[in-house]
Short mmCIF file of C-alpha atoms and ligand atoms in Angstrom, two decimals:
data_model
loop_
_atom_site.label_atom_id
_atom_site.label_comp_id
_atom_site.label_asym_id
_atom_site.label_seq_id
_atom_site.Cartn_x
_atom_site.Cartn_y
_atom_site.Cartn_z
CA MET N 1 -26.25 190.97 -108.81
CA ASP N 2 -26.02 187.24 -106.94
CA LYS N 3 -23.99 186.50 -104.65
CA LYS N 4 -21.68 183.35 -105.14
CA PHE N 5 -22.41 180.86 -102.23
CA ILE N 6 -21.49 177.30 -102.05
CA PRO N 7 -24.39 175.30 -101.34
CA PHE N 8 -24.20 172.32 -98.80
CA ALA N 9 -25.70 169.99 -101.37
CA ASP N 10 -27.34 170.56 -104.91
CA PHE N 11 -29.27 168.07 -106.58
CA LYS N 12 -29.15 169.93 -110.25
CA PRO N 13 -25.61 168.86 -111.54
CA MET N 14 -26.58 165.15 -110.94
CA HIS N 15 -30.30 165.18 -112.06
CA ASP N 16 -29.46 167.33 -114.98
CA GLU N 17 -27.12 164.81 -116.69
CA ILE N 18 -29.84 162.02 -116.38
CA ARG N 19 -33.14 164.48 -116.85
CA PRO N 20 -33.69 162.51 -120.49
CA GLU N 21 -33.71 159.27 -118.69
CA LEU N 22 -35.95 160.55 -116.11
CA ASN N 23 -38.26 162.26 -118.04
CA MET N 24 -38.81 158.30 -119.74
CA ALA N 25 -39.51 156.37 -116.94
CA TYR N 26 -41.97 159.27 -115.78
CA HIS N 27 -43.61 158.89 -119.28
CA ARG N 28 -43.41 154.83 -118.80
CA VAL N 29 -45.21 155.22 -115.54
CA LEU N 30 -47.93 157.54 -116.79
CA ASP N 31 -48.69 155.33 -119.92
CA ASN N 32 -49.18 152.12 -117.78
CA SER N 33 -50.97 153.71 -115.62
CA SER N 34 -50.22 151.58 -112.51
CA PHE N 35 -48.98 153.45 -109.85
CA ILE N 36 -48.78 151.11 -106.60
CA GLN N 37 -47.36 147.48 -106.75
CA GLY N 38 -46.58 147.32 -110.48
CA GLU N 39 -44.02 146.37 -112.84
CA GLU N 40 -41.42 149.03 -111.60
CA CYS N 41 -41.27 148.14 -108.21
CA GLN N 42 -40.96 144.74 -108.63
CA GLN N 43 -38.13 145.57 -111.20
CA PHE N 44 -36.16 147.76 -108.97
CA GLU N 45 -36.45 145.33 -105.97
CA GLN N 46 -34.59 143.00 -108.22
CA GLU N 47 -32.15 145.44 -109.26
CA PHE N 48 -31.40 146.48 -105.68
CA ALA N 49 -31.34 143.46 -103.98
CA ALA N 50 -28.70 142.23 -106.66
CA TYR N 51 -26.82 145.49 -105.87
CA CYS N 52 -26.74 144.81 -102.35
CA GLN N 53 -25.75 141.22 -102.60
CA THR N 54 -29.03 139.97 -101.04
CA LYS N 55 -31.57 137.56 -102.33
CA TYR N 56 -35.03 139.98 -101.28
CA CYS N 57 -35.86 143.63 -101.41
CA VAL N 58 -39.29 144.76 -100.43
CA GLY N 59 -39.91 148.45 -101.36
CA VAL N 60 -41.48 150.34 -98.49
CA ALA N 61 -42.43 154.08 -98.05
CA SER N 62 -39.50 155.71 -96.22
CA GLY N 63 -36.20 154.56 -94.49
CA LEU N 64 -38.25 154.92 -90.90
CA ASP N 65 -40.63 152.44 -92.10
CA ALA N 66 -38.12 150.11 -93.16
CA ILE N 67 -37.04 149.77 -89.83
CA TYR N 68 -40.14 149.91 -87.95
CA LEU N 69 -41.25 146.84 -90.20
CA ILE N 70 -38.07 144.90 -89.99
CA LEU N 71 -38.48 145.35 -86.28
CA LYS N 72 -42.48 144.40 -86.36
CA ALA N 73 -42.08 141.43 -88.54
CA LEU N 74 -39.29 139.94 -86.15
CA GLY N 75 -42.14 140.22 -83.27
CA ILE N 76 -40.67 142.86 -81.22
CA SER N 77 -42.99 144.70 -79.33
CA THR N 78 -43.88 146.24 -75.69
CA GLY N 79 -41.52 145.26 -73.00
CA ASP N 80 -38.58 144.66 -75.44
CA GLU N 81 -35.55 146.54 -75.47
CA VAL N 82 -33.58 146.89 -78.87
CA LEU N 83 -30.11 148.88 -78.61
CA VAL N 84 -29.39 151.76 -81.22
CA PRO N 85 -26.39 154.00 -80.99
CA SER N 86 -26.77 157.06 -78.91
CA ASN N 87 -25.60 159.70 -82.29
CA THR N 88 -27.85 158.23 -84.85
CA PHE N 89 -30.64 159.96 -86.58
CA ILE N 90 -33.57 160.17 -84.65
CA ALA N 91 -35.29 157.79 -86.85
CA THR N 92 -33.58 154.71 -85.65
CA ALA N 93 -35.03 155.31 -82.10
CA LEU N 94 -38.69 156.03 -83.91
CA ALA N 95 -38.73 153.08 -85.38
CA VAL N 96 -38.08 150.99 -82.37
CA SER N 97 -40.57 153.19 -79.93
CA TYR N 98 -43.39 152.50 -82.53
CA THR N 99 -43.30 148.58 -81.75
CA GLY N 100 -43.68 149.74 -78.45
CA ALA N 101 -40.44 148.80 -77.60
CA GLN N 102 -37.60 150.63 -75.55
CA PRO N 103 -34.76 151.99 -77.53
CA VAL N 104 -31.44 151.67 -75.24
CA PHE N 105 -28.81 153.79 -76.42
CA VAL N 106 -25.35 152.58 -76.78
CA GLU N 107 -22.35 155.02 -77.08
CA PRO N 108 -20.23 155.70 -80.36
CA GLU N 109 -16.55 155.13 -80.86
CA ILE N 110 -15.78 159.29 -81.45
CA GLU N 111 -13.20 158.25 -84.12
CA THR N 112 -15.84 156.08 -86.56
CA TYR N 113 -18.92 157.49 -85.01
CA ASN N 114 -20.37 154.09 -85.34
CA ILE N 115 -21.46 152.00 -82.54
CA ASP N 116 -18.79 151.08 -79.53
CA VAL N 117 -18.76 147.33 -79.83
CA ASN N 118 -16.91 147.46 -76.64
CA ARG N 119 -19.86 148.99 -74.76
CA ILE N 120 -22.65 146.77 -76.21
CA GLU N 121 -22.36 144.00 -73.96
CA GLU N 122 -23.16 146.09 -70.72
CA ASN N 123 -26.32 147.41 -72.11
CA ILE N 124 -27.91 143.84 -72.68
CA SER N 125 -30.61 143.00 -70.43
CA PRO N 126 -33.01 140.26 -70.25
CA LYS N 127 -35.34 142.33 -72.41
CA THR N 128 -32.94 142.76 -75.31
CA LYS N 129 -34.13 141.48 -78.66
CA ALA N 130 -32.06 143.41 -81.10
CA ILE N 131 -29.02 145.39 -82.00
CA ILE N 132 -29.75 147.78 -84.68
CA ALA N 133 -26.03 148.62 -86.41
CA VAL N 134 -26.25 151.97 -87.89
CA HIS N 135 -23.65 152.74 -90.78
CA LEU N 136 -23.37 156.46 -90.06
CA GLN N 137 -22.02 158.92 -92.33
CA GLY N 138 -21.86 155.89 -94.92
CA ARG N 139 -19.10 154.18 -92.93
CA PRO N 140 -19.96 150.61 -91.96
CA ALA N 141 -19.89 149.49 -88.85
CA ASN N 142 -17.61 147.09 -87.13
CA MET N 143 -20.17 144.31 -88.05
CA ASP N 144 -18.12 140.87 -87.29
CA ALA N 145 -17.80 142.13 -83.68
CA ILE N 146 -21.35 143.48 -83.56
CA HIS N 147 -22.48 139.36 -85.06
CA LYS N 148 -20.43 137.74 -82.33
CA ILE N 149 -22.53 139.49 -79.84
CA ALA N 150 -25.68 139.07 -81.27
CA LYS N 151 -24.84 135.37 -81.69
CA LYS N 152 -23.80 134.98 -78.03
CA TYR N 153 -27.13 136.72 -76.75
CA LYS N 154 -29.14 135.45 -79.42
CA LEU N 155 -30.21 138.59 -80.56
CA TYR N 156 -31.26 139.95 -84.22
CA LEU N 157 -29.04 142.08 -85.82
CA ILE N 158 -30.57 144.82 -88.29
CA GLU N 159 -28.30 147.24 -90.43
CA ASP N 160 -30.05 150.90 -90.39
CA ALA N 161 -27.87 151.54 -93.98
CA ALA N 162 -30.23 154.74 -94.80
CA GLN N 163 -26.80 156.54 -95.33
CA ALA N 164 -24.84 153.63 -96.92
CA HIS N 165 -26.45 152.86 -100.22
CA GLY N 166 -22.96 150.88 -101.78
CA ALA N 167 -20.73 151.00 -98.56
CA SER N 168 -19.11 147.75 -98.00
CA TYR N 169 -17.49 145.89 -94.76
CA LYS N 170 -14.45 143.18 -95.73
CA GLY N 171 -15.78 143.43 -99.69
CA LYS N 172 -19.71 142.95 -98.72
CA LYS N 173 -21.85 145.22 -99.64
CA ALA N 174 -23.99 147.26 -96.62
CA GLY N 175 -27.62 145.62 -96.44
CA SER N 176 -26.05 141.84 -97.02
CA LEU N 177 -24.49 142.12 -93.24
CA SER N 178 -27.49 141.24 -90.89
CA ASP N 179 -30.86 139.37 -91.01
CA ALA N 180 -32.05 142.42 -92.58
CA ALA N 181 -31.45 146.18 -93.57
CA ALA N 182 -33.17 149.22 -93.53
CA PHE N 183 -32.74 151.94 -96.61
CA SER N 184 -33.96 155.30 -97.26
CA PHE N 185 -34.36 156.63 -100.44
CA TYR N 186 -34.96 160.47 -99.16
CA PRO N 187 -33.76 162.77 -101.75
CA GLY N 188 -30.51 163.56 -99.97
CA LYS N 189 -29.30 160.05 -99.34
CA ASN N 190 -26.64 158.32 -101.98
CA LEU N 191 -29.56 156.96 -103.55
CA GLY N 192 -32.51 159.27 -103.46
CA ALA N 193 -36.14 159.09 -104.65
CA LEU N 194 -37.62 162.38 -106.23
CA GLY N 195 -39.68 162.17 -103.07
CA ASP N 196 -40.02 159.75 -100.05
CA GLY N 197 -38.84 155.99 -100.73
CA GLY N 198 -37.18 153.25 -98.66
CA ALA N 199 -36.39 149.40 -98.76
CA VAL N 200 -35.55 146.38 -96.77
CA THR N 201 -33.10 143.99 -98.11
CA THR N 202 -32.66 140.38 -96.59
CA GLY N 203 -31.65 136.97 -97.28
CA ASP N 204 -34.87 135.49 -95.52
CA LYS N 205 -37.51 135.02 -97.49
CA GLY N 206 -39.96 134.51 -94.86
CA LEU N 207 -39.08 137.52 -93.37
CA ALA N 208 -39.48 139.42 -96.60
CA ASP N 209 -42.59 138.12 -97.38
CA LYS N 210 -43.75 139.06 -93.67
CA ILE N 211 -42.58 142.79 -94.44
CA ARG N 212 -44.33 143.02 -97.40
CA ILE N 213 -47.62 141.90 -96.06
CA LEU N 214 -47.19 144.08 -93.18
CA GLY N 215 -46.34 147.09 -95.46
CA ASN N 216 -49.62 146.19 -97.73
CA TYR N 217 -52.36 146.50 -94.82
CA GLY N 218 -51.51 142.98 -93.56
CA SER N 219 -52.90 141.62 -96.57
CA ASP N 220 -51.46 138.55 -98.14
CA TYR N 221 -53.75 138.43 -101.09
CA LYS N 222 -56.80 141.02 -102.09
CA TYR N 223 -59.07 142.12 -99.15
CA HIS N 224 -57.87 139.09 -97.05
CA HIS N 225 -55.54 140.17 -94.06
CA ILE N 226 -53.62 138.40 -91.31
CA TYR N 227 -52.04 141.07 -90.18
CA GLN N 228 -53.04 144.52 -88.31
CA GLY N 229 -50.43 145.90 -91.16
CA ALA N 230 -49.56 149.72 -92.05
CA ASN N 231 -49.69 151.44 -95.74
CA SER N 232 -46.00 151.39 -96.76
CA ARG N 233 -45.51 150.81 -100.32
CA LEU N 234 -42.82 152.16 -102.81
CA ASP N 235 -44.78 153.81 -105.27
CA GLU N 236 -44.50 153.12 -109.06
CA MET N 237 -43.09 156.55 -110.18
CA GLN N 238 -40.08 156.47 -107.52
CA ALA N 239 -39.57 153.14 -108.01
CA ALA N 240 -39.09 154.15 -111.84
CA PHE N 241 -36.67 157.33 -111.04
CA LEU N 242 -34.78 154.69 -108.41
CA ARG N 243 -34.38 152.33 -111.22
CA VAL N 244 -32.44 155.08 -113.51
CA LYS N 245 -30.54 156.52 -110.66
CA LEU N 246 -29.34 153.06 -109.35
CA ARG N 247 -27.19 152.58 -112.45
CA TYR N 248 -25.34 156.07 -111.58
CA LEU N 249 -24.67 155.44 -107.91
CA ASN N 250 -21.22 153.75 -108.00
CA LYS N 251 -20.40 156.81 -110.31
CA TRP N 252 -21.76 159.01 -107.86
CA ASN N 253 -20.38 157.45 -104.69
CA GLN N 254 -16.57 157.37 -106.46
CA GLU N 255 -17.24 161.12 -106.90
CA ARG N 256 -17.90 161.49 -103.06
CA LYS N 257 -14.84 159.38 -102.38
CA LYS N 258 -12.69 161.90 -104.48
CA ILE N 259 -14.25 164.87 -102.66
CA ALA N 260 -13.43 163.31 -99.57
CA LYS N 261 -9.89 162.54 -100.40
CA ARG N 262 -9.19 166.05 -100.80
CA TYR N 263 -10.53 167.05 -97.97
CA LEU N 264 -8.73 164.92 -96.48
CA GLN N 265 -5.33 165.11 -98.06
CA GLU N 266 -5.68 169.33 -98.03
CA ILE N 267 -7.54 170.66 -94.94
CA LYS N 268 -4.65 171.06 -92.67
CA ASN N 269 -6.00 173.16 -89.34
CA PRO N 270 -5.02 171.88 -85.86
CA LEU N 271 -8.44 173.40 -84.85
CA ILE N 272 -10.18 170.75 -87.02
CA HIS N 273 -10.23 167.16 -86.14
CA LEU N 274 -11.08 165.03 -89.72
CA PRO N 275 -12.66 161.91 -90.35
CA LEU N 276 -11.17 158.61 -90.91
CA PRO N 277 -10.19 157.32 -94.48
CA ASP N 278 -11.87 155.02 -96.68
CA SER N 279 -10.08 151.62 -96.75
CA GLU N 280 -10.43 148.15 -98.09
CA GLU N 281 -12.29 146.72 -95.31
CA TYR N 282 -14.45 149.73 -94.88
CA SER N 283 -15.18 151.12 -97.51
CA HIS N 284 -16.89 154.53 -96.98
CA VAL N 285 -19.40 156.28 -99.10
CA TYR N 286 -19.12 159.57 -97.60
CA HIS N 287 -23.22 160.52 -97.12
CA VAL N 288 -21.77 163.26 -95.43
CA PHE N 289 -18.03 164.82 -94.83
CA VAL N 290 -18.22 165.48 -90.51
CA ILE N 291 -15.39 167.55 -89.09
CA ARG N 292 -15.14 168.05 -85.70
CA CYS N 293 -14.22 171.39 -84.31
CA LYS N 294 -14.13 172.73 -80.35
CA TRP N 295 -15.15 176.39 -82.12
CA ARG N 296 -17.73 174.50 -84.14
CA ASP N 297 -20.38 177.53 -83.82
CA GLU N 298 -17.61 180.27 -84.74
CA LEU N 299 -16.25 178.03 -87.67
CA GLU N 300 -20.10 177.87 -88.86
CA ALA N 301 -20.66 181.37 -88.72
CA TYR N 302 -17.39 182.04 -90.24
CA LEU N 303 -18.00 179.67 -93.22
CA LYS N 304 -21.11 180.96 -93.76
CA LYS N 305 -20.21 184.56 -93.79
CA ASN N 306 -17.74 183.61 -96.69
CA GLY N 307 -20.68 181.67 -98.63
CA VAL N 308 -19.93 178.61 -97.66
CA TYR N 309 -22.85 176.22 -96.30
CA THR N 310 -22.66 173.67 -93.80
CA VAL N 311 -25.15 171.24 -91.91
CA LYS N 312 -24.79 169.55 -88.22
CA HIS N 313 -25.35 166.25 -88.27
CA TYR N 314 -26.41 166.07 -85.41
CA PRO N 315 -27.16 169.01 -83.57
CA ILE N 316 -28.84 167.69 -80.23
CA PRO N 317 -28.57 164.28 -79.23
CA ILE N 318 -32.16 161.99 -79.49
CA HIS N 319 -31.72 161.54 -75.62
CA LEU N 320 -31.97 165.09 -75.10
CA GLN N 321 -34.91 166.00 -77.46
CA SER N 322 -38.02 166.66 -76.19
CA ALA N 323 -39.57 163.90 -77.93
CA TYR N 324 -37.87 161.31 -75.52
CA ALA N 325 -38.04 163.50 -72.09
CA ASN N 326 -39.84 160.20 -71.05
CA LEU N 327 -36.61 158.68 -70.59
CA GLN N 328 -35.00 161.16 -68.47
CA LEU N 329 -31.75 161.22 -69.51
CA THR N 330 -30.09 164.27 -68.85
CA ASN N 331 -27.33 166.58 -70.15
CA GLY N 332 -24.05 164.21 -69.05
CA SER N 333 -25.53 160.86 -69.33
CA LEU N 334 -24.05 160.03 -72.85
CA PRO N 335 -21.36 162.37 -73.21
CA ILE N 336 -19.75 160.87 -76.66
CA ALA N 337 -23.01 161.52 -78.21
CA GLU N 338 -22.81 164.93 -76.61
CA GLU N 339 -19.65 165.71 -77.25
CA ILE N 340 -20.28 165.04 -81.07
CA SER N 341 -23.47 166.96 -80.96
CA ASN N 342 -21.64 169.94 -79.84
CA THR N 343 -18.82 169.97 -82.43
CA VAL N 344 -19.46 168.22 -85.49
CA LEU N 345 -19.64 170.26 -88.82
CA SER N 346 -20.65 168.52 -92.24
CA LEU N 347 -18.81 170.21 -95.21
CA PRO N 348 -20.19 170.30 -98.86
CA MET N 349 -20.67 167.10 -100.45
CA TYR N 350 -22.32 166.47 -103.65
CA TYR N 351 -21.97 165.04 -107.20
CA GLY N 352 -20.80 168.24 -109.42
CA ILE N 353 -19.45 170.05 -106.85
CA SER N 354 -16.76 172.05 -108.92
CA LYS N 355 -13.34 171.81 -108.68
CA ASP N 356 -12.84 175.65 -107.61
CA ASN N 357 -15.30 175.11 -105.19
CA ILE N 358 -13.63 172.17 -103.06
CA ASP N 359 -10.63 174.61 -103.33
CA THR N 360 -12.51 177.37 -101.95
CA VAL N 361 -13.78 175.30 -99.16
CA ILE N 362 -10.45 173.74 -98.53
CA ARG N 363 -8.85 177.34 -98.15
CA LEU N 364 -11.33 178.94 -96.22
CA VAL N 365 -11.19 175.82 -93.39
CA ASN N 366 -7.58 176.01 -93.66
CA GLY N 367 -7.91 179.80 -92.71
CA PHE N 368 -9.90 179.72 -89.70
CA HIS N 369 -8.53 180.74 -86.43
CA ILE N 370 -10.09 181.11 -83.08
CA ASN N 371 -10.65 184.77 -82.99
CA GLN N 372 -12.14 184.69 -86.39
CA CYS N 373 -15.57 185.93 -85.54
CA SER N 374 -14.39 188.62 -82.65
C1 PLP Q 1 -32.63 159.12 -93.39
C2 PLP Q 1 -32.64 158.31 -92.14
C3 PLP Q 1 -33.45 157.45 -91.54
C4 PLP Q 1 -35.11 157.44 -92.28
O1 PLP Q 1 -35.22 157.61 -93.55
P1 PLP Q 1 -36.45 158.49 -94.30
O2 PLP Q 1 -36.59 157.68 -95.26
O3 PLP Q 1 -36.08 159.90 -93.90
O4 PLP Q 1 -37.31 157.95 -93.15
C5 PLP Q 1 -33.18 156.29 -90.80
N1 PLP Q 1 -32.10 156.30 -90.27
C6 PLP Q 1 -30.78 157.13 -90.76
C7 PLP Q 1 -29.32 156.52 -90.03
C8 PLP Q 1 -30.83 158.21 -91.64
O5 PLP Q 1 -30.38 158.83 -92.35
#
């Protein structure tokens, strides 16, 4: 007999509902025999730019590439510094490192999980060229305050919106709140391809053009190369799937908000710290629903034993990863990022999770107590 369990995420309910449309998209691309730089990508770029309330969108191969190509197009390179939140996914920092510049970690606010605007200025040096504001977990960063600082110090402001498709800040969509924004269409994101993909949105035509050229071998027209560019394009198959899925993004985000609302209202356990609720100013799309608990590992094991799968976003902060040993940042150097890594746990969150399964997660989390596992 199959043991019943509740996964952390499940794409099947989402894809089963739109399977005929995905099949049509697949056949359309196959019949066209155009697989790179064709109609589908062009159409998707227009549709996604409109969705994000921006003028331009450039499809690229991944979210990591989207951040990297923005930085590269802005001329950021060796000797420069770029501010990034200390608790983001490693891709934000890697994109900076790829340009030759140095990522400088700014601690987040523990309640919003986003960059602490009061700690940005102390990290600015004469080498600082840009700030990357990450809308982590699907909650927009405090963009007005960050804008003010960027303007005062003449820094570029970039959004890492890889977890925030459809989120909005004071009524404006993520992706439209900075010089340029990076999106990922990794399958697990709120808008996911059936493989890898990414995009840049911007209101700056010159920047969009340069990013497109940089992602196409630095070529402005065929076999004519003005930059030492990369190969980073959103392929036709993924663009066709994304065009189908974009039409359902609002519905799926609404569902995420509903699940979050239930968790927020019904989880009542003094050992569990809940995230901030959705608000009109900060319209949160709950890419992940992250709780904190001092006994996080015990909670994780207890939930797993009872058939509920969770994930830690993220268990090791970037500055303590071997990949960044060169920075020589030891344990204790970024205490808020470390506290977050030591205590966070993400609960099941996906379109199509049944009411019964939400009930079960809530009941189990409410039933957790300290001696649970001993
Ligand atoms: C997923 C993610 C990325 C990277 O996107 P990929 O498409 O996997 O390269 C960058 N930043 C954040 C915050 C992410 O969550």
